[in-house]
mmCIF file of C-alpha atoms in Angstrom:
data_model
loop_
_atom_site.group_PDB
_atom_site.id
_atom_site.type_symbol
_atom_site.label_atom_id
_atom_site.label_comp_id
_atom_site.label_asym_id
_atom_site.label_seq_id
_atom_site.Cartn_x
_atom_site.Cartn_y
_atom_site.Cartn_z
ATOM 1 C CA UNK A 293 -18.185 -4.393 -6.141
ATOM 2 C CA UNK A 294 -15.612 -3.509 -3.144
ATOM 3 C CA UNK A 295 -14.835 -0.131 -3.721
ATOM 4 C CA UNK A 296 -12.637 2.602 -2.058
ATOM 5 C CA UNK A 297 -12.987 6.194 -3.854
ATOM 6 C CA UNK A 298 -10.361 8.813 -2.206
ATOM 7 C CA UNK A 299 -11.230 12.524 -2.775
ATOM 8 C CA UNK A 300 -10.333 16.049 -1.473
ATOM 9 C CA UNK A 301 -7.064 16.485 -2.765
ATOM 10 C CA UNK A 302 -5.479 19.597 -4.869
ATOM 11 C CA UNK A 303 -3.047 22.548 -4.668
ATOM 12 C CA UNK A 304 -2.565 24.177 -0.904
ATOM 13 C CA UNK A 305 -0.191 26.699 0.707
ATOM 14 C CA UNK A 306 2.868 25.345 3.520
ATOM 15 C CA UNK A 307 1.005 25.589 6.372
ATOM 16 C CA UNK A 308 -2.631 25.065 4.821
ATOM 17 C CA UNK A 309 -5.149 22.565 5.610
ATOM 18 C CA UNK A 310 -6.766 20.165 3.394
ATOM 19 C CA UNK A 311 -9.208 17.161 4.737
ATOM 20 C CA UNK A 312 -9.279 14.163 2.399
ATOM 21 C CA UNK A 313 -12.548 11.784 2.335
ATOM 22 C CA UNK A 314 -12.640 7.832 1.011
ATOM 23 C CA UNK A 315 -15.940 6.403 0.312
ATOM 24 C CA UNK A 316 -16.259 2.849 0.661
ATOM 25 C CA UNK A 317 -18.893 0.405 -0.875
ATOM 26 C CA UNK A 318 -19.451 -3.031 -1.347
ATOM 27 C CA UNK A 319 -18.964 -4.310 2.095
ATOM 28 C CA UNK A 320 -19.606 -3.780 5.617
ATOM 29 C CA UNK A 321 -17.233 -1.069 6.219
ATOM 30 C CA UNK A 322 -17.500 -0.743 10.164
ATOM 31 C CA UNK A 323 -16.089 -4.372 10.415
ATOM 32 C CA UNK A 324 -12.399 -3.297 8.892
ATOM 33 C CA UNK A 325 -9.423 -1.519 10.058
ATOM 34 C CA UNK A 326 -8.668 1.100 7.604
ATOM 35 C CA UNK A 327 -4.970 2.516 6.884
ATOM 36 C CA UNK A 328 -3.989 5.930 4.480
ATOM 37 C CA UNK A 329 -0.810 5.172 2.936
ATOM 38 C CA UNK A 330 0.662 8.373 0.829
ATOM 39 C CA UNK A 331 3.402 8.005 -2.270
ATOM 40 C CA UNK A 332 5.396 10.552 -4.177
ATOM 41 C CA UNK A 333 5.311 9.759 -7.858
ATOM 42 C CA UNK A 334 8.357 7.066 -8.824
ATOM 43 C CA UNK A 335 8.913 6.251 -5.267
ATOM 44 C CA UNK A 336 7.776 3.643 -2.768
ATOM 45 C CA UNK A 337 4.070 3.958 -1.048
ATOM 46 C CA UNK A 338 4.926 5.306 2.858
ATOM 47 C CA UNK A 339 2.378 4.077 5.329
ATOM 48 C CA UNK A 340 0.751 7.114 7.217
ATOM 49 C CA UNK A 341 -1.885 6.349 10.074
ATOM 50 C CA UNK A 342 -4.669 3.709 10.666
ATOM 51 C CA UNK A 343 -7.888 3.637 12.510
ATOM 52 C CA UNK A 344 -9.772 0.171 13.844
ATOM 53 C CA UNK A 345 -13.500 -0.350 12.782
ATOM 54 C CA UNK A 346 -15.361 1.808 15.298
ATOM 55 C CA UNK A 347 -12.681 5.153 15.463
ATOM 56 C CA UNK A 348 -11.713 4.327 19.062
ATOM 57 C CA UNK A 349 -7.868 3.694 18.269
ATOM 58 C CA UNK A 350 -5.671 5.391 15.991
ATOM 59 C CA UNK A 351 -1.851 5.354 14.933
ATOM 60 C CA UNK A 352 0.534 7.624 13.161
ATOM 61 C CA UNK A 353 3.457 8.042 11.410
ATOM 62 C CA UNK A 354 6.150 10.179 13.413
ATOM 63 C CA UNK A 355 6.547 12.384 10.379
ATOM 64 C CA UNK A 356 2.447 13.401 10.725
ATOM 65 C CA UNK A 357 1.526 12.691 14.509
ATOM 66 C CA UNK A 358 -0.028 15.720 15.710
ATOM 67 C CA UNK A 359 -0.542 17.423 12.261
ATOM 68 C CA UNK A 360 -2.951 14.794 10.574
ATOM 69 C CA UNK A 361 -6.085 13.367 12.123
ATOM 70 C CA UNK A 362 -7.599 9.967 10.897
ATOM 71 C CA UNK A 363 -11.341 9.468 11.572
ATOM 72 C CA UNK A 364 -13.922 7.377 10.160
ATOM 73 C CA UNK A 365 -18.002 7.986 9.975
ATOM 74 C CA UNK A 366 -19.446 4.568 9.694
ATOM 75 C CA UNK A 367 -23.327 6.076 9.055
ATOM 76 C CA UNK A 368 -21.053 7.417 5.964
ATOM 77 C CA UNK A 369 -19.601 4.298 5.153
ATOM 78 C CA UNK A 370 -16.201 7.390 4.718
ATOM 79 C CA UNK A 371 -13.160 7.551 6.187
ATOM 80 C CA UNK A 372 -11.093 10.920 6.734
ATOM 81 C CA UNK A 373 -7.799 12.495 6.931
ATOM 82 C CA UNK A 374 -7.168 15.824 8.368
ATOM 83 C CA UNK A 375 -4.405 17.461 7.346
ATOM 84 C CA UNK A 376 -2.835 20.865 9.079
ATOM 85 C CA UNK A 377 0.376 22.435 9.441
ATOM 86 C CA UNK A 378 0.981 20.785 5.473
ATOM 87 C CA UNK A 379 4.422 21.058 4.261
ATOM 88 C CA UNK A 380 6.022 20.604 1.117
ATOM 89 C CA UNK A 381 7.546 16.641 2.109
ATOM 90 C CA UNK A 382 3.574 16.327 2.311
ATOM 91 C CA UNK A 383 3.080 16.486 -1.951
ATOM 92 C CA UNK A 384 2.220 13.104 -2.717
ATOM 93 C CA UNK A 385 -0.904 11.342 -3.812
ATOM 94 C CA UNK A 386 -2.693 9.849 -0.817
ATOM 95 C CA UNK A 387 -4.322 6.526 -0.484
ATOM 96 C CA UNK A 388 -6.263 4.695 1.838
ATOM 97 C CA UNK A 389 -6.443 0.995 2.099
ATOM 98 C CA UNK A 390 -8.248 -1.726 3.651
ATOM 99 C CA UNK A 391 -7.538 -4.063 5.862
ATOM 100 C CA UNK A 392 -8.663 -7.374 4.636
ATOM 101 C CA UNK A 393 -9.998 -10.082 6.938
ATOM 102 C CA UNK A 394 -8.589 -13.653 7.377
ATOM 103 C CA UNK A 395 -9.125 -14.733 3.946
ATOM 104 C CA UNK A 396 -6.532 -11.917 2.947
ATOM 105 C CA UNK A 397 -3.954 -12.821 5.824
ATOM 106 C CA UNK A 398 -5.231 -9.122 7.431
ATOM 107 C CA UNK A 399 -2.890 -7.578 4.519
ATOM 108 C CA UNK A 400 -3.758 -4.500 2.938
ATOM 109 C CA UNK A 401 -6.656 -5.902 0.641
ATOM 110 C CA UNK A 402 -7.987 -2.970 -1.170
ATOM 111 C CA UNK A 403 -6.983 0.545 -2.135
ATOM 112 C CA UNK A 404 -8.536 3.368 -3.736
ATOM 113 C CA UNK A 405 -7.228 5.184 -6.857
ATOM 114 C CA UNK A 406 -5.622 8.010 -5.037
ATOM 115 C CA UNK A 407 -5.971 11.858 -4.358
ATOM 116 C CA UNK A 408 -2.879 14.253 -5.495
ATOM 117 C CA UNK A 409 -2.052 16.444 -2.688
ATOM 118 C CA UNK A 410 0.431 19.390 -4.290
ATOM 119 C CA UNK A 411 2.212 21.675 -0.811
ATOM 120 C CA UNK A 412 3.408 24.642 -2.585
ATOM 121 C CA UNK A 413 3.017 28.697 -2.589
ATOM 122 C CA UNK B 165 11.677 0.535 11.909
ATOM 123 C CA UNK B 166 12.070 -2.601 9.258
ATOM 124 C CA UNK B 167 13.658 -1.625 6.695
ATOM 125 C CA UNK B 168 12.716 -3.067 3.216
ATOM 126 C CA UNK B 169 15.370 -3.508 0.468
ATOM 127 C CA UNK B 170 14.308 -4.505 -3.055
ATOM 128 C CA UNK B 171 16.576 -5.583 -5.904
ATOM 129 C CA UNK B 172 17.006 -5.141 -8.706
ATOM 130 C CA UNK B 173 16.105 -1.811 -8.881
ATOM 131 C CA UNK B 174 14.737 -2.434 -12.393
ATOM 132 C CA UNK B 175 14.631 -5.776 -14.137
ATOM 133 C CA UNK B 176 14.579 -5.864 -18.233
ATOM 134 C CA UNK B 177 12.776 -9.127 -19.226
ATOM 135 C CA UNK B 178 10.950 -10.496 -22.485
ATOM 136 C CA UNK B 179 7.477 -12.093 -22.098
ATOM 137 C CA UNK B 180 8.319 -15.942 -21.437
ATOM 138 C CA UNK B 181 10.890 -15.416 -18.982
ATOM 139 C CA UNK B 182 11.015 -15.828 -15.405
ATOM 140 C CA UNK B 183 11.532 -12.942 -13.138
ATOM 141 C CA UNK B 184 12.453 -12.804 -9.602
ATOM 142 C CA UNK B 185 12.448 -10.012 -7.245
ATOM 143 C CA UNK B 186 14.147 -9.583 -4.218
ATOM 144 C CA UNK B 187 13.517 -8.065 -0.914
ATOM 145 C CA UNK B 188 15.357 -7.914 2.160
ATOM 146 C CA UNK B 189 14.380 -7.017 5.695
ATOM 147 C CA UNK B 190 16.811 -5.285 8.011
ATOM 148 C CA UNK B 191 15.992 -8.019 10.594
ATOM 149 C CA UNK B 192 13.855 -10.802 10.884
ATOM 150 C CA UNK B 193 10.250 -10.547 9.759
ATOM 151 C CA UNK B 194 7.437 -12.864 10.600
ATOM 152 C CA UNK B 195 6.843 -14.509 7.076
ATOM 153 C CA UNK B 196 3.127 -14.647 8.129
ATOM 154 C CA UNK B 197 3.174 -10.219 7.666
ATOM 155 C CA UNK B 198 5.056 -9.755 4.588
ATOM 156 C CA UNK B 199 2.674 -9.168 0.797
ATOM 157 C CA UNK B 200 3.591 -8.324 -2.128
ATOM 158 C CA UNK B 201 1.831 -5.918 -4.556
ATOM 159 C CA UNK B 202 1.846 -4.938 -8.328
ATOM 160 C CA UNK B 203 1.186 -1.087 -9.168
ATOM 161 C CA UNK B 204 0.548 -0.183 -12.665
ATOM 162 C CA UNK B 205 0.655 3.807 -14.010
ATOM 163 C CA UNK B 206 -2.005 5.903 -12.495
ATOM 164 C CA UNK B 207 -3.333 3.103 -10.206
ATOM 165 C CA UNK B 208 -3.166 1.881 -6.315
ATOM 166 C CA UNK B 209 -1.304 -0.696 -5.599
ATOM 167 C CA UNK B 210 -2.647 -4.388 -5.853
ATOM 168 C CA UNK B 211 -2.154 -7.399 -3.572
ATOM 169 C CA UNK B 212 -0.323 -10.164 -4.745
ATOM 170 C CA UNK B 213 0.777 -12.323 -2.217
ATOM 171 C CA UNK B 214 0.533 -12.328 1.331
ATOM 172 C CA UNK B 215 1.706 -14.026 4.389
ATOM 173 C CA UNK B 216 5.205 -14.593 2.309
ATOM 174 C CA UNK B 217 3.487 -17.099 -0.117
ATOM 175 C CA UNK B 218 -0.574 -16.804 0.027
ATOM 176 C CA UNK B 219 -1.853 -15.824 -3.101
ATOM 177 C CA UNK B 220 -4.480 -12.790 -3.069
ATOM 178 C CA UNK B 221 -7.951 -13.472 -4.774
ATOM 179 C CA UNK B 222 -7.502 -13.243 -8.354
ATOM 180 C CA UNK B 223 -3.371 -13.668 -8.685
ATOM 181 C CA UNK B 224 -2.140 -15.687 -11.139
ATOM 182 C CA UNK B 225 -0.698 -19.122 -10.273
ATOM 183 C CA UNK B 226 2.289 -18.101 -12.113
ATOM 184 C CA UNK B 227 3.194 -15.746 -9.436
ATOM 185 C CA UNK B 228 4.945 -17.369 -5.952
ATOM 186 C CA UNK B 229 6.343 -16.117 -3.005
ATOM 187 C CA UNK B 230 8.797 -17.320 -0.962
ATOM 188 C CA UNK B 231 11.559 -17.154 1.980
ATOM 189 C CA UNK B 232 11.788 -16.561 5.733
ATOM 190 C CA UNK B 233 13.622 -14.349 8.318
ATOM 191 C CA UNK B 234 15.043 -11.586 6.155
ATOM 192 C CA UNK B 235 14.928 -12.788 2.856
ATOM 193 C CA UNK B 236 11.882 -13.063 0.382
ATOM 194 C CA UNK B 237 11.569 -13.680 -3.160
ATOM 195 C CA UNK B 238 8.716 -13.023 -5.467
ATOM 196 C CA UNK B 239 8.778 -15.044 -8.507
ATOM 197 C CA UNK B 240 6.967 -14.712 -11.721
ATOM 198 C CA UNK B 241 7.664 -18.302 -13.757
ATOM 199 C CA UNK B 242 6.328 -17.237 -17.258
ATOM 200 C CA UNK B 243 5.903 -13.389 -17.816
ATOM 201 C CA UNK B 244 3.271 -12.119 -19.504
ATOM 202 C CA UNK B 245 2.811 -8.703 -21.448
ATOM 203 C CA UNK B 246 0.129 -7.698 -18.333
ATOM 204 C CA UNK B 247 2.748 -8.354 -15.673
ATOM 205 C CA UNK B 248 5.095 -5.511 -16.656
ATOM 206 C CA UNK B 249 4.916 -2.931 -14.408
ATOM 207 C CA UNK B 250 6.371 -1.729 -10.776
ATOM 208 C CA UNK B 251 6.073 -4.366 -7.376
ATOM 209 C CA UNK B 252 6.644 -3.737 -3.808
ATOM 210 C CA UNK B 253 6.834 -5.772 -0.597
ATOM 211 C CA UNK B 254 5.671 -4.368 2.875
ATOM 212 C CA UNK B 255 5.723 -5.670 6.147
ATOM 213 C CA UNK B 256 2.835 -5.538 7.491
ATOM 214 C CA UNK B 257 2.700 -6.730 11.331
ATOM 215 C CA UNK B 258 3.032 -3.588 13.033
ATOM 216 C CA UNK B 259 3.744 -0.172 13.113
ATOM 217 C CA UNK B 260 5.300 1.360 11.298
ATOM 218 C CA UNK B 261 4.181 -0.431 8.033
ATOM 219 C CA UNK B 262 7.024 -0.368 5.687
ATOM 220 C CA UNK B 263 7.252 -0.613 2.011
ATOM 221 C CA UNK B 264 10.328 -1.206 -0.406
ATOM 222 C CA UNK B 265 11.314 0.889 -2.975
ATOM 223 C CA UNK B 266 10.020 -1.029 -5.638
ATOM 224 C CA UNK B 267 11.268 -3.133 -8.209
ATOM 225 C CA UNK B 268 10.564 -1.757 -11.846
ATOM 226 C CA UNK B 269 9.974 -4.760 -14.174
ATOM 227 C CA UNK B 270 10.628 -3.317 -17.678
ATOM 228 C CA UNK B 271 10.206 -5.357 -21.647
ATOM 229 C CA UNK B 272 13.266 -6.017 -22.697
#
């Protein structure tokens, strides 16, 4: 079964760090482009950074670039997301998604359950 | 940035009707990067449609997409009591990838 299992959320401090992990399985994970896409409950998902299959090129969201880091370890079959410099605008539960291939019209495929990410003191 | 507008911003319906959602792009989209997704409580979302009017694997033949340029339309032509729940459309070609506000479709 295709599978994307997001973990490493919870409770931090403004200006905490928190990395988040998403273990894939059930397909060859170093072949797909991989996106984190973050939502606050009752509003619309907000796309937040992607990474191609082997980590060499990423994008970001202006409200994240040089806070958050995407990476991927493909040994791992895991993608990450490093978070710094968290604010409160940053509470919301955090997904990541794949890329599907040409079958899926390279849309956003699969997505994980989500991880709750909660920016207060 | 696109821009994604979706209306109604909730939609009350009884099973057997048909629904349609709007969405509306603040300029002209390629048709070939614009999906549609369902989202249920406590879940990701799920792919519907893409490319405008592809159906994902495993979406019903009663849901369609259509339009072009600015203006798409998700339609569902007999709802069923599984089909209640929130849907989004995103663009999808290139950064940033945008998502509407959603469209809650409610039982009547």
């Amino acid at each position: 079964e295709v599978q994307l299992v997001e973990s490493g959320g919870g409770l931090v401090q403004p200006g905490g760090s928190l990395r988040l992990s998403c273990a894939a399985s059930g397909f060859s994970f170093r072949s797909y482009l991989m996106h984190w896409v973050r939502q606050v409950p009752g509003m619309g998902p907000v796309w937040v950074s992607h990474i191609n299959g082997d980590g060499s090129s990423t994008t970001y969201a202006d409200s994240v670039k040089g806070r958050f880091m995407i990476s991927r370890d493909n040994a791992k079959n895991t993608l990450y997301l490093q978070m710094n410099s968290l604010r409160h605008e940053d509470t919301a539960v955090y997904y990541c998604t794949r890329v599907g291939g040409y079958s899926s019209g390279y849309a956003f495929d699969i997505w994980g359950q989500g991880t709750m990410v909660t920016v207060s003191s | 940035e696109i821009v994604l507008t979706q209306s109604p911003g909730t939609l009350s319906l009884s099973p057997g009707e048909r629904a349609t959602l709007s969405c509306r792009a603040s300029q002209s989209i390629s048709s070939s990067h614009l999906a549609w997704f369902q989202q249920k409580p406590g879940q990701g979302p799920r792919l519907l449609i893409y490319g405008a009017y592809s159906w994902a694997t495993g979406t019903p033949d009663r849901f369609s997409g259509s339009g072009s340029g600015a203006d798409f339309t998700l339609t569902i032509s007999r709802l069923e009591p599984e089909d209640f729940a929130v849907y989004y459309c995103q663009h999808y070609g290139s950064s940033p990838y945008t998502f509407g506000q959603g469209t809650k479709l409610e039982i009547k």
